[in-house]
Amino acid sequence: MENKISPAKSGLQLGLLFGVIMVLEFVVSYIIGIEKLIGSSFGIVINLLNYLILPFLFIFLGCTNYKKLNGGFVSFSECLKIGVSITVVAALIYAIFNLVFNLIFPEFASQMLAITKSEILKKNPNMTAEQIDMAISMTKKFMSQYIVFPVTIAMYAFFGLLYSLLVGAIVKKNPNQSF
């Protein structure tokens, strides 16, 4: 009997690598100073990497690697499994890191709220104190780990699905079926 690797398992290593890269980007951003990166080209590059380039790249690599391991064949559904598993594993690593980071450095949340408040005032100097307080309270709610953790995973799973559809359309190759 042939030992066959499942599509989801084949994406595990790339998902781990993608998650570690996102964690390292966050750590570098924190060391540099998040407040310096808001609106800078570095912040834009990080967002492009995490939401567009790296997910697509890792899904493409995962699907082509699975195709090589599977005798040159990969189906569309296998590409979907690979892509979603890569992005979900990466999101889990990043979300767990984010949870632990906020437990170790609780001042980070208040620092982010202060940055958010200054950015709101910079963009909308005519806002009343009540409007600013409402915006900050909404930001606090969305910074809650009960929301951040599942939303991070769901968002990356969705991106993984979208990019997998695109990559699957490019790399799929089904074996010739005879009747």
XYZ file of C-alpha atoms in Angstrom:
179
model
C 0.000 0.000 0.000
C 1.298 3.411 -0.987
C 2.006 6.005 1.714
C 0.079 9.101 0.633
C 0.393 12.454 2.378
C -2.876 14.319 2.856
C -3.113 17.752 1.226
C -3.715 19.485 4.555
C -0.698 17.807 6.162
C 1.537 18.780 3.274
C 0.772 22.439 3.937
C 1.615 22.234 7.633
C 5.300 23.163 7.287
C 4.584 26.117 5.042
C 1.855 27.280 7.419
C 4.319 27.108 10.312
C 6.877 29.080 8.323
C 4.304 31.698 7.301
C 3.151 32.062 10.926
C 6.715 32.465 12.182
C 7.390 35.107 9.519
C 4.320 37.085 10.619
C 5.438 36.857 14.261
C 8.934 38.060 13.333
C 7.466 40.971 11.377
C 5.417 41.933 14.422
C 8.422 41.709 16.742
C 10.544 43.835 14.400
C 7.715 46.379 14.164
C 7.428 46.477 17.945
C 11.176 46.937 18.375
C 11.297 49.722 15.778
C 8.260 51.353 17.330
C 4.721 50.877 16.102
C 4.014 54.621 16.354
C 6.781 55.309 13.822
C 5.321 52.825 11.352
C 1.731 54.101 11.242
C 1.225 55.482 7.747
C 4.812 54.754 6.719
C 5.897 52.738 3.722
C 7.216 49.991 6.063
C 3.724 49.506 7.501
C 2.232 49.361 4.024
C 4.842 46.797 2.922
C 4.113 44.620 5.983
C 0.382 44.694 5.212
C 0.974 43.851 1.553
C 3.244 40.982 2.562
C 0.885 39.517 5.170
C -2.369 39.839 3.266
C -1.403 39.537 -0.375
C 2.079 38.359 -1.303
C 3.034 35.793 1.364
C -0.304 33.923 1.464
C -0.318 33.613 -2.322
C 3.351 32.589 -2.393
C 3.033 29.946 0.325
C -0.148 28.511 -1.178
C 1.488 28.347 -4.598
C 4.558 26.648 -3.116
C 2.364 24.230 -1.148
C 0.304 23.241 -4.166
C 3.264 22.810 -6.494
C 5.145 20.815 -3.849
C 2.133 18.539 -3.328
C 1.853 18.178 -7.093
C 5.482 16.930 -7.229
C 4.884 14.499 -4.363
C 1.713 13.220 -5.997
C 3.239 12.185 -9.326
C 2.589 15.511 -11.065
C -1.120 15.647 -10.260
C -3.108 17.899 -7.949
C -6.847 18.462 -8.016
C -8.668 21.708 -7.455
C -10.085 20.482 -4.127
C -6.627 19.440 -2.945
C -5.375 22.955 -3.714
C -8.206 24.365 -1.604
C -7.312 22.075 1.302
C -3.631 22.958 1.063
C -4.224 26.706 0.858
C -6.716 26.940 3.684
C -4.600 24.709 5.918
C -1.510 26.880 5.306
C -3.293 30.109 6.160
C -5.185 28.689 9.155
C -1.988 27.266 10.683
C -0.236 30.601 10.136
C -3.175 32.499 11.632
C -3.247 30.195 14.664
C 0.449 30.801 15.315
C 0.043 34.549 14.911
C -3.128 34.731 17.038
C -1.569 32.669 19.841
C 1.532 34.868 19.742
C -0.660 37.970 19.852
C -2.527 36.605 22.883
C 0.694 35.774 24.744
C 2.299 39.073 23.745
C -0.629 41.057 25.149
C -0.465 39.067 28.374
C 3.266 39.739 28.753
C 3.076 43.389 27.670
C -0.343 44.720 28.781
C 0.814 48.309 28.178
C 0.869 47.559 24.431
C -2.933 47.787 24.220
C -2.997 51.206 25.898
C -0.135 52.340 23.642
C -2.128 51.277 20.576
C -5.212 53.103 21.879
C -3.171 56.281 22.347
C -1.823 55.978 18.800
C -5.339 55.378 17.497
C -6.645 58.438 19.328
C -3.883 60.661 17.936
C -4.501 59.346 14.409
C -8.242 59.996 14.757
C -7.565 63.546 15.920
C -5.049 64.078 13.122
C -7.530 62.993 10.447
C -10.633 64.558 12.040
C -9.639 67.565 14.151
C -13.253 68.728 14.469
C -14.475 65.631 16.336
C -16.113 66.193 19.685
C -14.831 64.528 22.844
C -17.907 62.272 22.873
C -17.237 61.084 19.325
C -13.600 60.388 20.159
C -14.597 58.462 23.296
C -17.085 56.416 21.261
C -14.445 55.632 18.630
C -11.920 54.613 21.305
C -14.476 52.427 23.100
C -15.277 50.638 19.824
C -11.558 50.174 19.192
C -11.166 48.678 22.696
C -13.955 46.200 21.985
C -12.338 45.107 18.731
C -8.932 44.786 20.426
C -10.378 42.244 22.849
C -8.726 38.830 22.544
C -12.188 37.261 22.379
C -12.658 39.060 19.081
C -9.093 39.279 17.726
C -8.362 35.550 17.992
C -11.346 34.174 16.016
C -11.408 37.069 13.554
C -7.716 36.570 12.715
C -8.284 32.887 12.021
C -11.480 33.469 10.029
C -9.921 36.279 7.999
C -6.846 34.260 7.038
C -8.995 31.206 6.273
C -11.049 33.383 3.926
C -7.928 34.783 2.254
C -6.577 31.247 2.021
C -9.749 30.149 0.278
C -9.608 33.015 -2.223
C -5.935 32.543 -3.050
C -6.383 28.770 -3.221
C -9.101 29.221 -5.817
C -6.710 31.262 -7.915
C -3.706 28.973 -7.404
C -5.863 25.872 -7.919
C -7.024 27.208 -11.268
C -3.390 27.715 -12.273
C -1.684 24.519 -11.059
C -4.376 21.838 -11.066
C -3.711 18.804 -13.159
C -5.935 15.768 -12.900
C -4.750 12.372 -14.093
C -6.300 11.193 -17.341
C -9.255 9.026 -16.516
C -10.050 6.158 -18.838
C -13.567 4.833 -19.262
